[in-house]
Backbone as numpy.savetxt, mean C-alpha at the origin, in Angstrom:
# Nx Ny Nz CAx CAy CAz Cx Cy Cz
-2.83 -16.11 -10.23 -3.68 -14.94 -10.23 -2.78 -13.69 -10.23
-2.94 -12.81 -11.19 -2.11 -11.60 -11.23 -2.45 -10.65 -10.07
-1.42 -9.95 -9.63 -1.59 -8.99 -8.54 -2.16 -7.69 -9.11
-3.27 -7.21 -8.57 -3.79 -5.92 -9.03 -2.84 -4.79 -8.60
-2.47 -3.97 -9.55 -1.62 -2.81 -9.24 -2.39 -1.54 -9.58
-2.00 -0.48 -8.90 -2.63 0.81 -9.13 -1.53 1.87 -9.17
-1.68 2.82 -10.05 -0.66 3.86 -10.20 -0.82 4.93 -9.13
0.26 5.64 -8.82 0.14 6.77 -7.91 -0.88 7.79 -8.41
-0.94 8.00 -9.70 -1.89 8.97 -10.26 -3.34 8.55 -10.00
-3.62 7.25 -10.12 -4.99 6.78 -9.87 -5.36 6.91 -8.39
-4.42 6.60 -7.50 -4.69 6.76 -6.07 -4.92 8.23 -5.75
-4.11 9.08 -6.33 -4.29 10.52 -6.12 -5.68 10.96 -6.59
-6.11 10.44 -7.71 -7.45 10.78 -8.22 -8.53 10.29 -7.26
-8.34 9.10 -6.70 -9.29 8.61 -5.69 -9.38 9.60 -4.53
-8.21 10.10 -4.09 -8.20 11.07 -2.99 -8.95 12.34 -3.38
-8.67 12.85 -4.57 -9.34 14.06 -5.06 -10.85 13.85 -5.13
-11.26 12.67 -5.60 -12.68 12.36 -5.76 -13.38 12.02 -4.44
-12.60 11.87 -3.37 -13.19 11.51 -2.08 -13.59 10.06 -1.98
-13.00 9.21 -2.80 -13.30 7.78 -2.77 -12.87 7.20 -1.43
-13.70 6.33 -0.89 -13.40 5.68 0.38 -12.46 4.50 0.11
-11.25 4.59 0.64 -10.27 3.51 0.51 -9.28 3.62 1.65
-8.54 2.55 1.88 -7.49 2.55 2.90 -6.13 2.50 2.20
-5.16 3.13 2.82 -3.79 3.21 2.30 -2.91 2.57 3.36
-2.38 1.38 3.10 -1.64 0.60 4.10 -0.15 0.57 3.79
0.64 1.05 4.72 2.10 1.06 4.63 2.61 -0.23 5.27
3.36 -1.04 4.51 3.87 -2.29 5.05 5.39 -2.27 5.25
5.97 -1.07 5.16 7.42 -0.97 5.35 7.80 -1.19 6.81
9.08 -1.35 7.05 9.59 -1.54 8.40 9.54 -0.21 9.16
9.59 -0.31 10.48 9.49 0.86 11.35 10.53 1.92 10.99
11.77 1.49 10.75 12.82 2.47 10.46 12.55 3.23 9.15
11.82 2.62 8.23 11.45 3.30 6.99 10.33 4.30 7.23
9.37 3.89 8.02 8.20 4.71 8.30 8.58 5.97 9.07
9.61 5.88 9.91 10.01 7.06 10.68 10.59 8.14 9.78
11.05 7.78 8.59 11.62 8.75 7.65 10.53 9.44 6.84
9.55 8.67 6.38 8.48 9.22 5.55 7.26 8.32 5.62
6.10 8.92 5.42 4.87 8.13 5.40 3.80 8.86 4.59
2.88 8.07 4.07 1.75 8.61 3.34 0.46 8.44 4.12
0.51 7.61 5.16 -0.68 7.28 5.94 -0.27 6.89 7.35
-1.22 6.90 8.24 -0.97 6.42 9.61 -1.21 4.91 9.73
-1.89 4.32 8.74 -2.22 2.89 8.76 -0.96 2.11 8.41
-0.40 1.42 9.40 0.88 0.73 9.21 0.83 -0.65 9.84
1.14 -1.66 9.04 1.35 -3.02 9.52 2.60 -3.51 8.80
3.69 -3.79 9.51 4.89 -4.28 8.82 4.60 -5.55 8.02
5.27 -5.70 6.91 5.03 -6.82 6.01 5.03 -8.16 6.75
5.99 -8.35 7.64 6.11 -9.62 8.35 4.89 -9.93 9.21
4.08 -8.93 9.52 2.91 -9.12 10.37 1.60 -9.10 9.61
1.64 -8.83 8.32 0.39 -8.66 7.55 -0.50 -9.89 7.56
0.07 -11.07 7.42 -0.77 -12.26 7.38 -1.40 -12.52 8.75
-0.62 -12.39 9.82 -1.17 -12.65 11.15 -2.12 -11.54 11.61
-1.98 -10.34 11.05 -2.84 -9.22 11.44 -3.87 -8.89 10.34
-4.15 -9.85 9.50 -5.04 -9.63 8.35 -6.43 -9.14 8.74
-6.87 -9.46 9.95 -8.20 -9.01 10.39 -8.28 -7.50 10.56
-7.13 -6.82 10.62 -7.10 -5.36 10.73 -7.26 -4.69 9.36
-7.17 -5.47 8.31 -7.26 -4.94 6.95 -8.72 -4.94 6.52
-9.26 -3.76 6.18 -10.67 -3.70 5.77 -10.94 -4.60 4.56
-12.15 -5.14 4.54 -12.57 -5.96 3.40 -13.70 -5.31 2.62
-14.24 -4.22 3.15 -15.41 -3.60 2.55 -15.09 -2.38 1.69
-13.82 -2.01 1.62 -13.37 -0.89 0.77 -12.06 -1.29 0.11
-11.69 -0.65 -0.98 -10.39 -0.94 -1.58 -9.26 -0.60 -0.60
-8.21 -1.42 -0.63 -7.03 -1.19 0.20 -5.81 -1.15 -0.72
-5.13 -0.01 -0.71 -3.90 0.16 -1.49 -2.73 -0.09 -0.54
-1.95 -1.11 -0.85 -0.81 -1.49 -0.01 0.46 -0.98 -0.69
1.33 -0.35 0.12 2.57 0.16 -0.47 3.78 -0.13 0.39
4.93 -0.17 -0.29 6.23 -0.33 0.33 7.14 0.71 -0.30
8.42 0.48 -0.32 9.34 1.46 -0.89 9.25 1.52 -2.42
9.28 0.34 -3.07 9.33 0.33 -4.54 8.29 -0.57 -5.21
7.50 -1.28 -4.45 6.43 -2.08 -5.03 6.60 -3.58 -4.94
7.79 -4.06 -4.70 8.02 -5.51 -4.64 7.38 -6.17 -3.44
7.61 -5.62 -2.28 7.03 -6.20 -1.06 5.52 -6.08 -1.04
5.00 -4.97 -1.52 3.54 -4.82 -1.53 2.90 -5.82 -2.49
3.52 -6.05 -3.64 2.98 -7.03 -4.58 2.98 -8.43 -3.97
4.06 -8.79 -3.27 4.13 -10.10 -2.63 3.09 -10.23 -1.53
2.87 -9.15 -0.78 1.89 -9.17 0.30 0.47 -9.28 -0.25
0.17 -8.51 -1.28 -1.15 -8.60 -1.92 -1.38 -10.02 -2.43
-0.38 -10.59 -3.09 -0.49 -11.95 -3.61 -0.77 -12.95 -2.50
-0.03 -12.86 -1.41 -0.22 -13.80 -0.30 -1.60 -13.65 0.34
-2.04 -12.44 0.56 -3.36 -12.23 1.18 -4.49 -12.69 0.27
-4.31 -12.50 -1.03 -5.33 -12.96 -1.98 -5.36 -14.49 -2.05
-4.19 -15.08 -2.17 -4.09 -16.53 -2.35 -4.47 -17.30 -1.10
-3.94 -16.89 0.04 -4.15 -17.65 1.28 -5.47 -17.34 1.97
-5.94 -16.09 1.84 -7.10 -15.69 2.63 -8.25 -15.13 1.80
-8.12 -15.11 0.50 -9.23 -14.74 -0.37 -9.60 -13.27 -0.39
-8.71 -12.39 0.07 -9.01 -10.96 0.00 -9.02 -10.53 -1.47
-10.04 -9.81 -1.86 -10.21 -9.44 -3.27 -10.23 -7.93 -3.49
-10.01 -7.17 -2.44 -10.13 -5.71 -2.52 -8.78 -5.01 -2.41
-7.70 -5.71 -2.73 -6.36 -5.19 -2.52 -5.69 -4.75 -3.81
-4.86 -3.72 -3.70 -4.05 -3.23 -4.81 -2.63 -2.97 -4.30
-1.66 -3.22 -5.13 -0.28 -2.86 -4.83 0.02 -1.53 -5.53
0.58 -0.58 -4.77 0.93 0.71 -5.36 2.12 0.53 -6.28
1.92 0.76 -7.56 2.97 0.58 -8.56 4.14 1.53 -8.28
5.31 0.97 -8.02 6.49 1.77 -7.74 6.62 2.22 -6.30
5.63 1.90 -5.47 5.69 2.21 -4.04 5.76 3.70 -3.73
6.21 3.99 -2.51 6.31 5.38 -2.06 7.32 6.14 -2.90
8.29 5.43 -3.47 9.29 6.09 -4.33 8.61 6.72 -5.54
7.72 5.97 -6.18 7.00 6.49 -7.35 6.03 7.60 -6.95
5.37 7.42 -5.81 4.44 8.46 -5.33 5.18 9.77 -5.13
6.29 9.71 -4.42 7.05 10.93 -4.12 7.64 11.56 -5.38
8.05 10.75 -6.32 8.60 11.29 -7.57 7.58 12.17 -8.28
6.31 11.81 -8.18 5.26 12.55 -8.86 4.68 13.67 -7.99
4.38 13.37 -6.72 3.61 14.29 -5.90 4.41 15.00 -4.79
5.56 14.48 -4.42 6.35 15.09 -3.34 7.84 14.92 -3.62
8.33 15.51 -4.71 9.73 15.25 -5.12 10.77 15.65 -4.08
10.43 16.54 -3.16 11.39 16.94 -2.13 11.33 16.08 -0.87
10.35 15.17 -0.81 10.20 14.33 0.37 11.24 13.21 0.36
11.89 13.01 1.49 12.82 11.90 1.63 12.04 10.61 1.70
12.55 9.56 1.06 11.89 8.26 1.05 12.67 7.32 1.95
11.98 6.74 2.91 12.64 5.84 3.86 12.66 4.42 3.38
């Protein structure tokens, strides 16, 4: 099953449109202390065990630094637990910042 990905531009449009969605940061604590896009944080290593904290009734955009970890996490949650409302942020926080916050440091 292919991993659903979403571009930073599409997520930004969701924000502009007021679409109800969650933005989940799965990076490690030391990365999050440098930069963040949301307060919703579950480290990748804990995502499967803490899956009940992830909403199922709205889209959830999962992001990491560059997109690899978020894609793996989305794949695991979809395959093992049947979550169907997940997206991996294409290019992660690095791609987001390149477009929307070029001066922001990326952790």
